């Protein structure tokens, strides 16, 4: 059974594209057939984060308009055979993203893949509502920061009212992914804690991704963080989240970078 | 929350409290018409029936609190009507 998963947040810059790439690669690494779909028409970036930017020929809009077949637009990942990308269009014509067209493409993807991960654009406009439209499950990416939490609350409201499932009287399975978390700052009362965010948003947690320089390093070289350095703290956190998505029961820990003795000795200042 | 609290506990508890109040309002507003907004419109409509006021001489303040919200409408009425300042709380 194919599962359509939307990665959404409302607010921009919280890590939707990073998360889509990292989870997509983690699921594919674990043997699932995965396609990641970029819904950010006009501002595509999933291709860049996956390192496939020079291989884009056709895109989602081309498929919707019948210019290209789905099989022509899908780009296979060079590292993982069972990971595919359906890129967004760089043209500004967002109107081309029609509800019927998206429904048709998602239905076709359901026959070919185990996981269809839709990378939502920021905001609550057409692109964002269409990205969540056919979702069975949603990952709401949230930073422990007031504006991100507020926007997540708004998105949760949309998932409960504007999705196909909501309109049929069913629920979208919503999970929170907290990114850029800094346990030491939270412990000092400088950052909202995991419990604060969970209590405010009343939504179950799928993972906690610690703040890490590995995320930028991975996007610099065009590789999902889970493939670029699988042993890094954010990669392990994403692998755990991916396994929870598959139904595994994994303890919720915040992975930390393994530190050498000297780093431990001097690291406190930098923390 | 005073400076002492801020230094001792950090700013996260303030963030938490502000979010709780804000989201409580926004969640209600999502499912219902905005009561304060409707009151504001209707009060102005009633006043405009009797008095010609300049729209830019109307000051409206809202404060959404945890248990009580206030709407303050202050309208400057031209001299022909006695030059009064009308305040609705």
Coordinates of C-alpha atoms in Angstrom, one line a residue, chain A:
Chain A
X1 CA 0.0 0.0 0.0
X2 CA 1.4 3.3 -1.1
X3 CA 1.6 6.1 1.5
X4 CA 1.4 9.7 0.5
X5 CA 3.3 11.8 3.0
X6 CA 3.4 15.6 2.9
X7 CA 6.3 17.5 4.5
X8 CA 4.9 20.9 5.5
X9 CA 5.4 23.7 8.0
X10 CA 3.8 27.0 7.0
X11 CA 7.0 28.9 7.8
X12 CA 9.8 28.9 5.3
X13 CA 13.4 28.0 6.2
X14 CA 12.6 25.5 8.9
X15 CA 13.9 22.4 7.0
X16 CA 11.2 21.0 4.8
X17 CA 13.4 20.3 1.8
X18 CA 16.2 19.0 4.0
X19 CA 13.7 16.7 5.7
X20 CA 12.1 15.5 2.5
X21 CA 15.5 14.6 1.1
X22 CA 16.8 13.0 4.3
X23 CA 13.7 10.9 5.0
X24 CA 13.3 9.9 1.4
X25 CA 16.9 8.7 1.3
X26 CA 16.6 6.9 4.7
X27 CA 13.4 5.1 3.6
X28 CA 15.0 4.1 0.3
X29 CA 18.1 2.9 2.1
X30 CA 15.9 0.7 4.1
X31 CA 14.5 -0.9 0.9
X32 CA 11.4 1.1 0.3
X33 CA 10.5 2.4 -3.2
X34 CA 10.4 6.2 -2.7
X35 CA 9.6 9.2 -4.8
X36 CA 10.1 12.7 -3.5
X37 CA 7.9 15.3 -5.2
X38 CA 8.8 19.0 -5.2
X39 CA 5.6 21.2 -5.1
X40 CA 7.5 24.5 -4.8
X41 CA 6.6 25.7 -8.3
X42 CA 8.9 28.6 -9.3
X43 CA 11.3 28.0 -6.5
X44 CA 12.4 24.4 -6.8
X45 CA 15.2 23.3 -4.6
X46 CA 14.8 19.6 -3.9
X47 CA 16.8 18.8 -7.0
X48 CA 19.7 20.9 -5.7
X49 CA 19.6 19.3 -2.2
X50 CA 19.6 15.9 -3.8
X51 CA 22.4 16.8 -6.2
X52 CA 20.2 16.2 -9.3
X53 CA 19.9 19.8 -10.5
X54 CA 21.8 19.2 -13.8
X55 CA 19.6 16.2 -14.7
X56 CA 16.2 17.9 -14.7
X57 CA 14.6 17.7 -18.1
X58 CA 10.8 17.5 -17.4
X59 CA 8.9 18.5 -14.3
X60 CA 5.6 18.1 -12.5
X61 CA 3.9 20.8 -14.5
X62 CA 5.0 19.2 -17.8
X63 CA 3.5 15.9 -16.6
X64 CA 0.2 17.6 -15.5
X65 CA 0.0 19.4 -18.9
X66 CA 0.6 16.2 -20.8
X67 CA 3.9 17.5 -22.3
X68 CA 5.8 14.6 -20.7
X69 CA 5.0 11.2 -19.4
X70 CA 5.6 10.5 -15.7
X71 CA 8.4 8.0 -16.5
X72 CA 10.2 10.7 -18.5
X73 CA 10.1 13.2 -15.7
X74 CA 11.1 10.9 -12.9
X75 CA 14.8 11.2 -12.1
X76 CA 16.5 8.2 -10.5
X77 CA 19.0 8.9 -7.7
X78 CA 22.6 8.0 -8.5
X79 CA 23.2 6.6 -5.1
X80 CA 20.0 4.6 -4.4
X81 CA 18.2 2.7 -7.2
X82 CA 14.8 2.9 -5.5
X83 CA 14.8 6.7 -4.8
X84 CA 13.3 9.0 -7.4
X85 CA 12.7 12.7 -7.7
X86 CA 9.8 14.4 -9.5
X87 CA 11.1 18.0 -9.7
X88 CA 9.0 21.2 -9.7
X89 CA 8.9 23.6 -12.6
X90 CA 11.0 26.8 -12.5
X91 CA 8.4 28.7 -14.6
X92 CA 6.4 31.2 -12.7
X93 CA 3.1 29.8 -13.9
X94 CA 1.7 28.4 -10.6
X95 CA -1.8 28.3 -12.1
X96 CA -0.6 25.3 -14.1
X97 CA -0.7 23.3 -10.9
X98 CA -4.3 22.1 -11.1
X99 CA -6.2 20.1 -8.6
X100 CA -7.2 17.5 -11.2
X101 CA -3.6 17.3 -12.5
X102 CA -2.1 16.7 -9.1
X103 CA -4.8 14.1 -8.3
X104 CA -3.9 12.2 -11.5
X105 CA -0.1 12.3 -10.9
X106 CA -0.5 11.2 -7.3
X107 CA -2.8 8.3 -8.3
X108 CA -0.2 7.2 -10.9
X109 CA 2.7 7.5 -8.4
X110 CA 0.7 5.3 -5.9
X111 CA 0.8 2.4 -8.3
X112 CA 4.6 2.6 -8.6
X113 CA 6.0 3.5 -5.2
X114 CA 5.7 2.6 -1.5
X115 CA 6.2 6.2 -0.4
X116 CA 5.3 9.4 -2.1
X117 CA 6.8 12.3 -0.2
X118 CA 5.5 15.7 -1.1
X119 CA 7.8 18.7 -0.3
X120 CA 5.4 21.6 0.3
X121 CA 6.3 25.2 -0.4
X122 CA 6.2 27.6 2.5
X123 CA 3.0 29.5 3.1
X124 CA -0.7 28.5 3.0
X125 CA -1.4 29.2 -0.7
X126 CA -2.2 27.0 -3.6
X127 CA 1.1 25.1 -3.7
X128 CA 1.0 24.3 0.0
X129 CA -2.7 23.2 -0.1
X130 CA -2.2 21.0 -3.2
X131 CA 0.9 19.4 -1.7
X132 CA -1.1 18.3 1.3
X133 CA -4.3 17.6 -0.7
X134 CA -3.9 13.9 -1.1
X135 CA -1.8 13.1 2.0
X136 CA -2.4 10.1 4.1
X137 CA 0.1 11.4 6.6
X138 CA 1.8 14.7 7.3
X139 CA 5.1 15.6 8.9
X140 CA 5.0 19.1 10.3
X141 CA 8.5 20.5 10.5
X142 CA 8.8 22.9 13.4
X143 CA 11.7 24.9 14.9
X144 CA 11.5 25.5 18.7
X145 CA 10.8 29.2 18.0
X146 CA 7.6 31.2 18.3
X147 CA 6.9 32.0 14.7
X148 CA 7.5 28.5 13.5
X149 CA 5.2 27.0 16.2
X150 CA 2.5 29.5 15.4
X151 CA 2.6 28.6 11.7
X152 CA 2.7 24.9 12.5
X153 CA -0.6 25.4 14.4
X154 CA -2.1 27.0 11.4
X155 CA -0.9 24.2 9.1
X156 CA -2.4 21.6 11.5
X157 CA -5.7 23.4 11.2
X158 CA -5.5 23.2 7.4
X159 CA -4.6 19.5 7.5
X160 CA -7.7 18.9 9.5
X161 CA -10.0 20.8 7.2
X162 CA -8.6 21.2 3.6
X163 CA -7.3 17.8 2.7
X164 CA -9.1 15.1 0.7
X165 CA -9.1 12.9 3.8
X166 CA -10.6 15.6 6.0
X167 CA -13.3 16.2 3.5
X168 CA -14.2 12.5 3.5
X169 CA -14.4 12.7 7.3
X170 CA -11.1 10.9 7.8
X171 CA -8.0 12.0 9.5
X172 CA -4.5 12.8 8.2
X173 CA -2.0 11.1 10.4
X174 CA -0.1 14.2 11.7
X175 CA 3.4 14.0 13.2
X176 CA 5.7 16.7 14.4
X177 CA 9.4 16.8 13.5
X178 CA 11.3 19.3 15.6
X179 CA 14.4 20.5 13.8
X180 CA 17.4 22.7 14.8
X181 CA 16.9 21.6 18.4
X182 CA 19.6 22.6 20.9
X183 CA 19.2 20.5 24.1
X184 CA 21.7 22.6 26.0
X185 CA 19.9 25.9 25.3
X186 CA 16.5 24.3 26.0
X187 CA 17.9 23.1 29.4
X188 CA 19.0 26.6 30.2
X189 CA 15.6 28.0 29.5
X190 CA 16.7 29.8 26.3
X191 CA 14.8 27.7 23.9
X192 CA 11.4 26.1 24.0
X193 CA 11.7 22.5 25.1
X194 CA 10.3 19.5 23.2
X195 CA 7.6 19.2 25.9
X196 CA 6.7 22.8 25.5
X197 CA 6.2 22.4 21.7
X198 CA 4.3 19.1 22.1
X199 CA 2.0 20.6 24.7
X200 CA 1.3 23.7 22.7
X201 CA 0.6 21.8 19.4
X202 CA -0.9 18.6 20.8
X203 CA 0.5 16.6 18.0
X204 CA 2.6 13.4 18.4
X205 CA 6.3 13.5 17.7
X206 CA 8.1 11.6 14.9
X207 CA 11.6 12.8 15.6
X208 CA 14.0 15.4 17.0
X209 CA 16.7 16.7 14.7
X210 CA 19.5 18.4 16.6
X211 CA 21.1 21.6 15.2
X212 CA 24.2 20.5 13.3
X213 CA 26.7 21.8 10.8
X214 CA 26.3 18.5 9.0
X215 CA 23.0 19.7 7.4
X216 CA 24.6 22.6 5.6
X217 CA 27.6 20.5 4.7
X218 CA 25.3 17.9 3.0
X219 CA 23.3 20.5 1.1
X220 CA 26.6 22.1 -0.1
X221 CA 27.6 18.9 -1.8
X222 CA 24.1 17.9 -3.0
X223 CA 23.5 14.9 -0.8
X224 CA 20.8 14.1 1.7
X225 CA 22.2 14.3 5.2
X226 CA 21.3 10.7 5.7
X227 CA 23.6 9.6 2.9
X228 CA 26.3 12.1 3.2
X229 CA 27.3 11.2 6.7
X230 CA 25.0 8.4 8.0
X231 CA 26.7 8.4 11.4
X232 CA 26.2 12.1 12.1
X233 CA 23.7 13.2 14.7
X234 CA 21.1 14.6 12.3
X235 CA 21.4 11.6 10.0
X236 CA 20.8 9.1 12.9
X237 CA 17.8 11.2 14.0
X238 CA 16.4 11.1 10.5
X239 CA 17.0 7.4 10.2
X240 CA 15.1 6.9 13.5
X241 CA 12.3 9.1 12.3
X242 CA 12.1 7.1 9.0
X243 CA 11.9 3.8 10.9
X244 CA 9.1 5.2 13.1
X245 CA 7.3 6.1 9.9
X246 CA 7.5 2.4 8.9
X247 CA 6.0 1.5 12.3
X248 CA 9.1 0.6 14.3
X249 CA 9.1 1.4 17.9
X250 CA 12.2 3.4 18.6
X251 CA 13.0 5.3 21.7
X252 CA 12.9 9.1 21.3
X253 CA 16.4 10.3 22.0
X254 CA 18.2 13.4 20.7
X255 CA 21.3 12.0 19.0
X256 CA 24.4 14.1 19.8
X257 CA 27.7 14.4 17.9
X258 CA 30.2 12.0 19.2
X259 CA 33.0 14.1 20.7
X260 CA 36.6 13.4 21.3
X261 CA 38.0 13.8 24.8
X262 CA 39.5 17.2 23.9
X263 CA 36.2 18.3 22.4
X264 CA 34.4 17.3 25.5
X265 CA 36.9 19.2 27.6
X266 CA 36.6 22.4 25.6
X267 CA 33.2 21.9 23.9
X268 CA 31.2 23.3 26.8
X269 CA 32.2 26.9 25.9
X270 CA 31.0 26.4 22.3
X271 CA 27.7 24.7 23.3

